[in-house]
Every structure is written in structure tokens, then in C-alpha cells.
Short mmCIF file of C-alpha atoms in Angstrom, two decimals:
data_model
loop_
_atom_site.label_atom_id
_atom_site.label_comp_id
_atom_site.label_asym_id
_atom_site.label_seq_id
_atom_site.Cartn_x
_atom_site.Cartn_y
_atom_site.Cartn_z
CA UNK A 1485 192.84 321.28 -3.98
CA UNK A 1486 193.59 318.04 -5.62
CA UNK A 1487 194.29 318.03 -9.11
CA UNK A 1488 194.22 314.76 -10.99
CA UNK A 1489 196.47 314.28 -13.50
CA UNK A 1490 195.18 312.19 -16.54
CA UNK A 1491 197.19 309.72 -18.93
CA UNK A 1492 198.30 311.56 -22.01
CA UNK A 1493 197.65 309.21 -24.57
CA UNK A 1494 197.67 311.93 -27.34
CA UNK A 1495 201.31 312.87 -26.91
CA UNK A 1496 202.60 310.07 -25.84
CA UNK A 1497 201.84 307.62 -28.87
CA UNK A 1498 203.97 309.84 -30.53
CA UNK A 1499 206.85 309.22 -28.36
CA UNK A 1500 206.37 305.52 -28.36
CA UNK A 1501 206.41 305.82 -32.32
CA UNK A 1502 209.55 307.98 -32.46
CA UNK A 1503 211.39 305.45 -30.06
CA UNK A 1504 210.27 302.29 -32.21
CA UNK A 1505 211.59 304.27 -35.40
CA UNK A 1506 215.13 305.11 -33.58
CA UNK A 1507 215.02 301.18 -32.82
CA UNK A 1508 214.75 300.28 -36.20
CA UNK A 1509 217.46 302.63 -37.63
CA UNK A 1510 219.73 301.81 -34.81
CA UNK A 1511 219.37 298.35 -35.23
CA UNK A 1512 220.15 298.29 -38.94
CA UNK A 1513 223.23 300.83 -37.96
CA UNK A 1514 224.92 298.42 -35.78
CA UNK A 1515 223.19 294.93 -35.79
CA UNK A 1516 222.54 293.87 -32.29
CA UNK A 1517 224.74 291.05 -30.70
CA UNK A 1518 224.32 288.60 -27.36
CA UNK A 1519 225.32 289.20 -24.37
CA UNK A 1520 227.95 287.13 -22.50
CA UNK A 1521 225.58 284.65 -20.21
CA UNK A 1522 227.59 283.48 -17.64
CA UNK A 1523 226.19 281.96 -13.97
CA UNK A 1524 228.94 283.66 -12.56
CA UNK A 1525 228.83 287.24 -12.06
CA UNK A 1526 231.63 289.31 -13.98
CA UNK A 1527 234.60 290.79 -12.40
CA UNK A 1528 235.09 294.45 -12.99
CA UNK A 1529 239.02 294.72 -11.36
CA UNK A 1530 241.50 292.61 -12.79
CA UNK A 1531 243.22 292.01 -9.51
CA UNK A 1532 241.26 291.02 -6.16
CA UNK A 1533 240.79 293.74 -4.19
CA UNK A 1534 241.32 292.40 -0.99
CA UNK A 1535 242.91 288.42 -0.18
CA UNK A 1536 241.34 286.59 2.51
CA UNK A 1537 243.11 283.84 3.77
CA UNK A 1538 240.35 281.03 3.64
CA UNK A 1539 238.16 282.53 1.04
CA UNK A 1540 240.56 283.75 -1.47
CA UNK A 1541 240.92 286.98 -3.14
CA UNK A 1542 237.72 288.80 -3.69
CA UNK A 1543 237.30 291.37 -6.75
CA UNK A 1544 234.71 293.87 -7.76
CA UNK A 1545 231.95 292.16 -9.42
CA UNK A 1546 229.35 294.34 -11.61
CA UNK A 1547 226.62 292.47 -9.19
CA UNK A 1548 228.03 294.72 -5.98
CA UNK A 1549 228.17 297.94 -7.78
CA UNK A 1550 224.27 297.07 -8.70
CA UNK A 1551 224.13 295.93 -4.32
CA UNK A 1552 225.90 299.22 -3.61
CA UNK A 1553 223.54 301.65 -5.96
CA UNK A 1554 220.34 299.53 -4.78
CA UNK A 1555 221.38 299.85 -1.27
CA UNK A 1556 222.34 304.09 -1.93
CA UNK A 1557 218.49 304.02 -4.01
CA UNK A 1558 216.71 302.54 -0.77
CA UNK A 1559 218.66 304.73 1.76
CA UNK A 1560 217.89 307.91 0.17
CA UNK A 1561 214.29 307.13 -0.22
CA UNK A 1562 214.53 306.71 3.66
CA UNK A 1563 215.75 309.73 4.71
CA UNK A 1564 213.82 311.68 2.25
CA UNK A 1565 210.59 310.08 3.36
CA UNK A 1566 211.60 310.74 7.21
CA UNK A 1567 212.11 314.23 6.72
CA UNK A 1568 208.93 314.62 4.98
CA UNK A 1569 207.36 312.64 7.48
CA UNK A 1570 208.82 315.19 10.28
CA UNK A 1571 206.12 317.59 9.00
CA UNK A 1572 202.89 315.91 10.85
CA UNK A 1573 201.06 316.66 8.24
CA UNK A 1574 197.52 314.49 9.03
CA UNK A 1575 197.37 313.02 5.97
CA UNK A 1576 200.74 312.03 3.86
CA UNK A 1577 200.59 313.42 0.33
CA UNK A 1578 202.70 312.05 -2.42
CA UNK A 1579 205.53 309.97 -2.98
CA UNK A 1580 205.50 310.09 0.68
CA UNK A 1581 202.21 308.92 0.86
CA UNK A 1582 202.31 305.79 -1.69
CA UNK A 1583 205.59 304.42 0.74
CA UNK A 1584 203.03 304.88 4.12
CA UNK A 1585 200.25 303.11 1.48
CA UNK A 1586 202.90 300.25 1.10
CA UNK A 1587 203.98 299.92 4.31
CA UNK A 1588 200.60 300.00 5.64
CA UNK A 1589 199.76 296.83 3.16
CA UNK A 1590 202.77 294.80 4.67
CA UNK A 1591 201.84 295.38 8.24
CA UNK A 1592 198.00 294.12 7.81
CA UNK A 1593 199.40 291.11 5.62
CA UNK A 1594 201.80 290.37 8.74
CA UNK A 1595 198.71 290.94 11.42
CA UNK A 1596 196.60 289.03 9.41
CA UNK A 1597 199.51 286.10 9.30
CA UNK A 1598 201.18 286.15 12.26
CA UNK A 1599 199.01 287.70 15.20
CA UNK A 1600 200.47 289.23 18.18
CA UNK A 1601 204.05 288.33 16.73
CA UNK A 1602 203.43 290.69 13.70
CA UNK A 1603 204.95 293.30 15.62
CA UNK A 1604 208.37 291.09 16.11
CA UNK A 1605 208.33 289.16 12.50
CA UNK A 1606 207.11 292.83 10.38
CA UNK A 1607 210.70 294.18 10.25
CA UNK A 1608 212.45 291.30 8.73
CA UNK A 1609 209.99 290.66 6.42
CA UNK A 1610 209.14 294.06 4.97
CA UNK A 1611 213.10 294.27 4.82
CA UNK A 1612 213.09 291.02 3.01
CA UNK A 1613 210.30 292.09 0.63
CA UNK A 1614 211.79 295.30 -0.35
CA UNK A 1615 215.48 294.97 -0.65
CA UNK A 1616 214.03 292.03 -3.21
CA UNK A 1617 211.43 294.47 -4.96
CA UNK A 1618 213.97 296.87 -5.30
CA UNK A 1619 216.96 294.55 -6.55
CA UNK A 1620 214.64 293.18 -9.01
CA UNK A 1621 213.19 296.39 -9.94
CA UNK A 1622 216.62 298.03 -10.68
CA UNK A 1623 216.76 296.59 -14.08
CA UNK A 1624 215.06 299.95 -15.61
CA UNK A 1625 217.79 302.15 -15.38
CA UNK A 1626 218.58 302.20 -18.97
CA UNK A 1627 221.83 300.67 -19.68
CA UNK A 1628 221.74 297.85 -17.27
CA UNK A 1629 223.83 294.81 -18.25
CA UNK A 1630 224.81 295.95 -21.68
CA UNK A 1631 226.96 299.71 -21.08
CA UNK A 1632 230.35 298.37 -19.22
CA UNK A 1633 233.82 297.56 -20.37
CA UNK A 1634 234.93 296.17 -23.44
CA UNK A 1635 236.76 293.53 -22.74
CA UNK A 1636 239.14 291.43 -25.26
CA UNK A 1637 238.72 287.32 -24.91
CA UNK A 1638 240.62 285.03 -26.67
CA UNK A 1639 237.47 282.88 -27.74
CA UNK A 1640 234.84 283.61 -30.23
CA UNK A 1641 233.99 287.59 -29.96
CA UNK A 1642 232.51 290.48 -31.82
CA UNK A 1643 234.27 293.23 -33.09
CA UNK A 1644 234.55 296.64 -31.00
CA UNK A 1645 233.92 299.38 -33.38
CA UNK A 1646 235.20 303.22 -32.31
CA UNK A 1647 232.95 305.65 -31.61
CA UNK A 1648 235.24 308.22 -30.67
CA UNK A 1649 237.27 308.70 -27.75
CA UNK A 1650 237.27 305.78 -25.42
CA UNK A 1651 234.29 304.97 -26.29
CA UNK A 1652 233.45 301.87 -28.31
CA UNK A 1653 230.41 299.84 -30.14
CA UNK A 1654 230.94 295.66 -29.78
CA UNK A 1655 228.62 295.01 -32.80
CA UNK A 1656 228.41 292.42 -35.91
CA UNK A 1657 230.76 290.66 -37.37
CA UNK A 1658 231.54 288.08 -34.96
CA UNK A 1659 234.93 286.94 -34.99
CA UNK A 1660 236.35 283.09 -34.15
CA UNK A 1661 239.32 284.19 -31.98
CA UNK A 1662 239.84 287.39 -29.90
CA UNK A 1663 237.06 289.05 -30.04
CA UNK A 1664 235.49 291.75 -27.58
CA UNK A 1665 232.97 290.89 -25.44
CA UNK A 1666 231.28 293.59 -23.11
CA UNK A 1667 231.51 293.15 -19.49
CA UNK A 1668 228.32 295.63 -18.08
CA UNK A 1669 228.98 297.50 -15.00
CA UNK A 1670 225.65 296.75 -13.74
CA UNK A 1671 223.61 293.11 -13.90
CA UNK A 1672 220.73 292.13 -12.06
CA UNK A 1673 221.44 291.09 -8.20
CA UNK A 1674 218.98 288.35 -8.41
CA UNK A 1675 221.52 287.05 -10.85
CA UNK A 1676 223.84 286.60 -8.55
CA UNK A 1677 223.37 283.29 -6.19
CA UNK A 1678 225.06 285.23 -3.30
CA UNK A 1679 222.88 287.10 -2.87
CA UNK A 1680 219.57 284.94 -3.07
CA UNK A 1681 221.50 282.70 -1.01
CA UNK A 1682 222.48 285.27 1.64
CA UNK A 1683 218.97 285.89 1.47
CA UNK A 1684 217.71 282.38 1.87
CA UNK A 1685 220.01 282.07 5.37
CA UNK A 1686 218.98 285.61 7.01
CA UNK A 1687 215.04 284.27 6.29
CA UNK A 1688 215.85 280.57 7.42
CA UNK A 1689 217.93 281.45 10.40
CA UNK A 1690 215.89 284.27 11.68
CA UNK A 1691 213.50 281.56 12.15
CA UNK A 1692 214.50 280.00 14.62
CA UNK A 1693 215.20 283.13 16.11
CA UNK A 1694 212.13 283.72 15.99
CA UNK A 1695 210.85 280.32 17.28
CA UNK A 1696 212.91 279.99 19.77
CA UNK A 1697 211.90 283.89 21.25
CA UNK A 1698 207.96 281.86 20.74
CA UNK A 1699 208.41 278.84 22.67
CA UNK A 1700 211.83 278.32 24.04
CA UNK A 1701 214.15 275.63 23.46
CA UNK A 1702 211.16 273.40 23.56
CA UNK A 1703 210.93 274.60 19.76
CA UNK A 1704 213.54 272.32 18.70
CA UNK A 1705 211.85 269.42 19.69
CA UNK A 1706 210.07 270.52 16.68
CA UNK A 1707 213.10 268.61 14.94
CA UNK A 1708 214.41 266.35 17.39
CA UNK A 1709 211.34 264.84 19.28
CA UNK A 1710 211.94 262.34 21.74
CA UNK A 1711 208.98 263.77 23.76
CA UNK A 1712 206.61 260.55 23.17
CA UNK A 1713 209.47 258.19 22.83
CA UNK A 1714 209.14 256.18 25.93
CA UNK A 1715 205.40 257.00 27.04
CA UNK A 1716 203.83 255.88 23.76
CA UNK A 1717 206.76 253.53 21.68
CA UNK A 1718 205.52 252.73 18.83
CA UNK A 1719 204.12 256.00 18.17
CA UNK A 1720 207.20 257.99 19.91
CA UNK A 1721 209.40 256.73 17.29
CA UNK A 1722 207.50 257.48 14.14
CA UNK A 1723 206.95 261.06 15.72
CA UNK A 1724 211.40 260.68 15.95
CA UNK A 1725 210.92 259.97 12.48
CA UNK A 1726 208.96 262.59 11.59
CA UNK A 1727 210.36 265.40 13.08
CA UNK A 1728 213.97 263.96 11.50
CA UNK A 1729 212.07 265.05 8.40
CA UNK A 1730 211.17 268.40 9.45
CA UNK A 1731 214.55 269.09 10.04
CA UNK A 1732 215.39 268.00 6.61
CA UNK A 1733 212.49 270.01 5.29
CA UNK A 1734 214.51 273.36 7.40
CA UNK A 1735 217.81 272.75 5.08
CA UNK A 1736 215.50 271.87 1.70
CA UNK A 1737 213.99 275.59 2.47
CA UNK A 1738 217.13 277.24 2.47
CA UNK A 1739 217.91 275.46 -1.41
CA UNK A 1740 214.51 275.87 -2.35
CA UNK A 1741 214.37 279.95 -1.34
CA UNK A 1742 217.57 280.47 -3.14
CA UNK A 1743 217.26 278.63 -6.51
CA UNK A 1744 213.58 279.75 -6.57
CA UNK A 1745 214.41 283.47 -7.01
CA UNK A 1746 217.87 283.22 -8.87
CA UNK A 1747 216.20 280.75 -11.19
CA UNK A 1748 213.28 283.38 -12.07
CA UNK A 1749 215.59 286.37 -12.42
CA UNK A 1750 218.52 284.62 -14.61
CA UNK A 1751 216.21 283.28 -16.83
CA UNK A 1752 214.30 286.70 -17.19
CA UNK A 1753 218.08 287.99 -18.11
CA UNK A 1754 218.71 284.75 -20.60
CA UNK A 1755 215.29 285.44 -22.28
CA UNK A 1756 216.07 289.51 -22.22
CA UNK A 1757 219.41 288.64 -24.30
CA UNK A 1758 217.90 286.19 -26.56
CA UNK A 1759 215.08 288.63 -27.64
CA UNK A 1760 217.38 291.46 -27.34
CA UNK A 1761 219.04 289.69 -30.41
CA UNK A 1762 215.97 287.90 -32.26
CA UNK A 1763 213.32 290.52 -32.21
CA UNK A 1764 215.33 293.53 -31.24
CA UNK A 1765 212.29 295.90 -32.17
CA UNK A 1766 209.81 296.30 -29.59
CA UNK A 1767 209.58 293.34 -28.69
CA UNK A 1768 211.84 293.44 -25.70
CA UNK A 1769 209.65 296.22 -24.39
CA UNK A 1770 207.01 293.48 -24.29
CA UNK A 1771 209.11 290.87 -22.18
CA UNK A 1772 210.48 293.73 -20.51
CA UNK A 1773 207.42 294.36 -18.64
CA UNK A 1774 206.33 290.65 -18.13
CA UNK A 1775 209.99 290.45 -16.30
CA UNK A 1776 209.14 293.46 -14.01
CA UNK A 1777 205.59 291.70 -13.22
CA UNK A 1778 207.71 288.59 -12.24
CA UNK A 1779 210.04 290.54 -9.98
CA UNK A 1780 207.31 291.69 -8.37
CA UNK A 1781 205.74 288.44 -7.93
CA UNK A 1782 208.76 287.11 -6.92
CA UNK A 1783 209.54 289.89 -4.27
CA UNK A 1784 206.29 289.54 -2.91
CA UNK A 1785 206.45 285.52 -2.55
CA UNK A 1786 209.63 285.46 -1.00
CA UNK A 1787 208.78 287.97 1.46
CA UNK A 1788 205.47 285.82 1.88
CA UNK A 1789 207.26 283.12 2.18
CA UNK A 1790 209.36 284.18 4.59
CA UNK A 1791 206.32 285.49 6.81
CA UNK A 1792 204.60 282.25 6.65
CA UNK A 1793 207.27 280.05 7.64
CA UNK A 1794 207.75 282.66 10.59
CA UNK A 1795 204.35 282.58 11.40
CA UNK A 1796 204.94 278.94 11.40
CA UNK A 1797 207.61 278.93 13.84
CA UNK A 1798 205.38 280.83 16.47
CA UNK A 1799 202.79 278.50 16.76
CA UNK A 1800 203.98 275.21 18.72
CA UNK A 1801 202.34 272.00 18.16
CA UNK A 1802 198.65 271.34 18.30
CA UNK A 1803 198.95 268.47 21.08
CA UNK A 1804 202.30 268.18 22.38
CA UNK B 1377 235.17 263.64 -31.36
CA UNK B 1378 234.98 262.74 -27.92
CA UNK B 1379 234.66 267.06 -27.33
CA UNK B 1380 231.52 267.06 -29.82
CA UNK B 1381 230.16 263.87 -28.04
CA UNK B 1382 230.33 265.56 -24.79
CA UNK B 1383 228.47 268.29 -26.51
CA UNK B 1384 226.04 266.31 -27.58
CA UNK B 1385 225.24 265.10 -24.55
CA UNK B 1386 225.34 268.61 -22.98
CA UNK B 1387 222.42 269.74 -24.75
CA UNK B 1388 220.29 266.48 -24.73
CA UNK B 1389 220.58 266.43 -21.17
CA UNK B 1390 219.43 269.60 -20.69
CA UNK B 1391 216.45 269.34 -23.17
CA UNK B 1392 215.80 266.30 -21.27
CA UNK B 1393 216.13 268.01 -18.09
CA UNK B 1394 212.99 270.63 -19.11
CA UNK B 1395 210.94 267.44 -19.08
CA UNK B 1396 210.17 267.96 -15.89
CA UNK B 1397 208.41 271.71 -16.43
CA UNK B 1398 205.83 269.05 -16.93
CA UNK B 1399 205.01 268.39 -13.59
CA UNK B 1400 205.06 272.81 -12.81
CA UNK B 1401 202.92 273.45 -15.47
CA UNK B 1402 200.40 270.81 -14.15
CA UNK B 1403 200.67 272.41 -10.53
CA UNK B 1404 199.73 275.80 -11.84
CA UNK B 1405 196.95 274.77 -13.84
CA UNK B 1406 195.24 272.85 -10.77
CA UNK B 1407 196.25 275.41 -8.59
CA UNK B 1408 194.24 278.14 -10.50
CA UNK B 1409 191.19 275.99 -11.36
CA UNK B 1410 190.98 275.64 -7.54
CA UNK B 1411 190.99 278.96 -6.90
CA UNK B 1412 188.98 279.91 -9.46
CA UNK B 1413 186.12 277.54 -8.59
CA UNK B 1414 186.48 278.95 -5.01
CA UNK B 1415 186.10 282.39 -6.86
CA UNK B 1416 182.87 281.28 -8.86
CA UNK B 1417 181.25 279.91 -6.08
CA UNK B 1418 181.91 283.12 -3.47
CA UNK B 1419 182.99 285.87 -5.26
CA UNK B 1420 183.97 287.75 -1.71
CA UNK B 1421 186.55 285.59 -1.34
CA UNK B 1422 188.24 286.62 -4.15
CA UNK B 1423 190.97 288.92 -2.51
CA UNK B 1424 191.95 286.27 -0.12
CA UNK B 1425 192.19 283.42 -2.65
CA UNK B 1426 194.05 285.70 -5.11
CA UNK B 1427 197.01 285.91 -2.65
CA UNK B 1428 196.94 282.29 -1.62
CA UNK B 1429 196.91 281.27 -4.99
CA UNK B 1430 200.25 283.13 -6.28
CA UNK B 1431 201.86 281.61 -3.28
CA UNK B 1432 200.73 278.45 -4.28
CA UNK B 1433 201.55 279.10 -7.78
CA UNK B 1434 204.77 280.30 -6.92
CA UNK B 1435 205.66 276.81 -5.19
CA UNK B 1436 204.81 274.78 -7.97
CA UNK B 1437 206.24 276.91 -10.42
CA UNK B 1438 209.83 276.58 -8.21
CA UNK B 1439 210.04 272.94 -9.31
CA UNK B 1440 209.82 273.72 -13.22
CA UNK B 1441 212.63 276.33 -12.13
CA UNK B 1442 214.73 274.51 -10.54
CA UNK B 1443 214.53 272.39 -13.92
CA UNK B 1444 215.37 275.60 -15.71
CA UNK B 1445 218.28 276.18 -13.03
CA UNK B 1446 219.98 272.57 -14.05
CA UNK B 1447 219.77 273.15 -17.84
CA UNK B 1448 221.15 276.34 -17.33
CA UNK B 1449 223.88 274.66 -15.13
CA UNK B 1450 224.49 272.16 -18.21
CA UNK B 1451 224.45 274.57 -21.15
CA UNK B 1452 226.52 277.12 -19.41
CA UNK B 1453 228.70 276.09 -16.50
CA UNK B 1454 229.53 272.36 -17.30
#
């Protein structure tokens, strides 16, 4: 039968104690140094990989390879989970199980929400929710923005120190002029306003999909209404007025979903590298963990978010 | 000189820009003591007004970051 497993404080501690130790000596080995903070997302190939004509050339930035192993992390959880969903067992055990708990979650949070459209609005917003979760979760692989290349700049720097092979340590003491910086292979997509902003569109957009599935193209007299205009004047053209700022209110959504979640997860990473550097014992653990609680948050109020303003969309006017 | 100046400026703008974290830090605060008077009174609630209240939360709190955003934007990119 079912065997519960219990927390193991008693072995545990000890491993917590031995890390903190290996902290300290590493940390007075090679003294800790900032990261490079940049809005920008690093390039990883010196040359673009492909040239657009309008757009330019594009390279390999460390915030794709992160996309690509997210996106390789999610699609393997997928086919694992169908397979052991194939099995009709009754009642899902698991790993298995804790995704069907999840997913279970979302879909009363959409009913609740949205109704009889829950069915139409579930997909894009547990997609939403969990491509988020997961991009924001990412950041515990260990190494994550600080293993990459070493990089020489001709600004201020620190110095790369030789570990052996091609392998190097950019450490203490900083230099004025051509230094080595690290550029990390991975760094938080969150980071990246591409991809909040990519985001923000697919949510905003699918929208008005969505309201115009709902009601027609009498939903965009939700932004343009000239319904009342002649019947009732006076009031026709405040309701003009009105619905002018609705339409504003569409675009502010779109700035306000992207700068919402790329402003919560570049700070996290600013505040990571600061205490990284300050307090590099322990205590990054510490903000560590209060960054994966706002990722979550985060994840789960943008997918909210998106599910509301859906739910929004569905539901004409009261009086019309 | 004129460099440092602009430096100067750099960083006083974006202390100044924090300022308005103000305003977020307010919208949290009364968004929680709503809620948790709603909790105190009807404790069933307390599910329901958990999840409306990080949503609300979560709006206020985007003003004070997109304040965070802009200083960023002047320490770092300008």
C-alpha cells in the first residue's frame, strides 16, 4: 500500500551544514564578483546567425538556449505523462498524479471565471500559466546565469584565473581596462522583454479572438460605440468617449502585462547578483527562495490575468 | 565634467524615480487590510479572498515596478 515518506530532518541538517562550510571556504578561495547586468540579453555567437532583411541579423542569445531547454523540459514532461496516462489506471499515482492535481486546479479556476467559455479560454490560459511557471522556475538548475563564456571587454573587468584546461575562474582583482567578464549560457527568460512581450500580445490578441467568437463584430463596439450616438446625444457621445478609453485601456494592457513580469523577474536577477556579492554565504539561499515564491506568484497572476480579461471579453454589455 | 554631471543626474533621477514605490506600497497595504477584515468577519471566505487579493496585490504592486523598470532603464541602459 501507500507508504509515506517523512522529511529527514536528521540527515539533512548535516548536508545543509556541509554546503554552508564549502560556501565559506570557496568564497575565501576565490572572492565572489558581480555579474554583468545588462537589459539586453547576451549574445552567445559572435556573428548573427541568420540576416533578415527588415529586422537585421539575429544571433544566439543565452535567453533562447534557456526558451529552447524550457520548451525540451515541458515537452518531455508531456509525453511522459501521456504514456503514463495510457495505462487507465483509476486513480493517477505520482508525478503523474500531482500534473492531473494541477491541471484539475486550472480548469475549476477557469469554470469558476469564465462559465460555459471555460472550455474555449482553458487552453490558452493553462498554456500561458505554465510556460510562465516553468520559465520562471528554471532558475534552479545550478549554474544558471553565472557558468558561460569568458569573455574579454575592453572596460573595467575581473581577472580570469586558469583552472586547467579551458576552463577558467573570473574572480577578484578587478581590473580598469580589459578585463573578463562572464557571459552565462543560460539567464532567466523573464529577463528577456521578448519574451514577456510576446507573451503580453498572444494574451491581448487572443482576446479579441475570443470576444469576437462571444458576440460577433458587435464586440468592437465595445471600443468604438456609436450605438447611442444619435438616439440619446448627449449621452451617445460620452459613451463615444468612453469606449475611446477602453480602447486605450486594450493597448495600456499589453505595456502593463509585459513590464509587470519582466520588471519582477530582472529585479529578482539584480537583487540575486547583488547578494550573490554582499552576503555570498547563505544568504542567497534565503532570497533564492523568496524569488521562486515570486515566480510563482507571478506565473499565476499573469495567467489570472489573462483569464479574467478573457472572461471579460465574453460577457457583452449589461444594457446595450 | 559634463560626463560626471550626466552621471549625477543618472542616479538622482533614478532614486527619484523609486519615489513613486510610494504609491505600490500604499496599494498593498489597503489591499490586504481589506481582505483581511473580509477574513475576520467570515472566515469561509477566506479561500476566495486569498486569490482575489494577490491579484489585486499584484496590480498595485505593477506600478511600484514599473518604477523599478525606469530606474533600471536609467542606471543601466541610458
Amino acid at each position: 500500500m501507500e507508504k509515506s515518506r517523512k522529511w529527514r530532518w536528521g540527515v539533512n541538517r548535516w548536508w545543509v551544514l556541509a554546503f554552508i562550510i564549502l560556501t565559506v571556504i570557496a568564497t575565501n578561495r576565490f572572492a565572489p564578483v558581480q555579474q554583468v547586468i545588462a537589459v539586453a540579453p547576451e549574445n552567445l555567437t559572435k556573428s548573427p546567425i541568420i540576416t533578415l532583411p527588415l529586422v537585421g541579423g539575429l544571433y544566439l542569445t543565452n535567453t533562447e538556449v534557456a526558451m529552447i531547454l524550457m520548451d525540451l523540459i515541458i515537452l518531455v514532461i508531456a509525453l511522459v505523462v501521456k504514456s503514463r496516462v495510457k495505462e487507465y489506471t483509476l486513480i493517477a499515482k505520482g508525478f503523474t498524479g500531482a500534473l492531473e492535481m494541477l491541471i484539475e486546479v486550472l480548469y475549476n479556476l477557469a469554470q469558476s471565471t469564465a462559465g460555459k467559455w471555460a472550455k474555449k479560454i482553458f487552453p490558452l490560459f493553462a498554456t500561458i500559466l505554465i510556460v510562465v511557471l516553468f520559465a520562471n522556475l528554471l532558475k534552479l538548475i545550478p549554474g544558471f546565469e553565472s557558468i558561460g563564456f569568458v569573455e574579454e571587454v575592453e572596460h573595467a573587468g575581473y581577472t580570469a584565473v586558469s583552472l586547467g584546461g579551458n576552463w577558467f575562474n573570473v574572480t577578484t582583482p578587478e581590473v580598469a581596462e580589459g578585463g573578463a567578464v562572464v557571459v552565462p549560457f543560460l539567464r532567466g527568460l523573464s529577463t528577456d522583454l521578448n519574451f514577456t512581450l510576446a507573451l503580453a500580445l498572444i494574451s491581448v490578441i487572443m482576446t479579441q479572438v475570443i470576444g469576437v467568437q462571444a458576440q460577433g463584430f458587435g464586440y468592437f463596439s465595445k471600443f468604438f460605440n456609436v450605438r447611442t450616438l444619435f438616439s440619446r446625444p448627449i449621452f451617445g457621445v460620452m459613451d463615444l468617449f468612453t469606449s475611446l478609453l477602453e480602447a486605450i485601456s486594450e493597448f495600456a494592457k499589453i505595456i502593463s502585462f509585459t513590464f509587470r513580469l519582466f520588471g519582477n523577474m530582472f529585479a529578482g536577477m539584480v537583487l540575486m547578483a547583488i547578494i550573490s556579492v554582499m552576503v555570498p554565504v547563505f544568504a542567497p539561499s534565503a532570497i533564492m527562495l523568496f524569488e521562486l515564491f515570486i515566480g510563482l506568484i507571478q506565473a499565476f497572476v499573469f495567467g489570472m490575468l489573462t483569464l479574467v480579461f478573457m472572461a471579460m471579453a465574453t460577457q457583452g454589455h449589461a444594457e446595450a | 565634467m559634463t560626463g560626471d554631471i550626466v552621471q549625477a543626474a543618472k542616479f538622482i533621477g533614478a532614486g527619484l524615480a523609486m519615489i513613486g514605490a510610494m504609491g505600490g506600497g500604499i496599494g498593498v497595504g489597503m489591499s490586504v487590510q481589506g481582505a483581511m477584515e473580509g477574513m475576520a468577519r467570515n472566515p469561509d471566505t477566506y479561500g476566495n479572498l486569498l486569490t482575489n487579493m494577490i491579484l489585486g496585490i499584484a496590480f498595485s504592486e505593477a506600478i511600484a515596478i514599473y518604477c523599478l523598470v525606469v530606474s533600471f532603464l536609467l542606471l543601466l541602459v541610458v
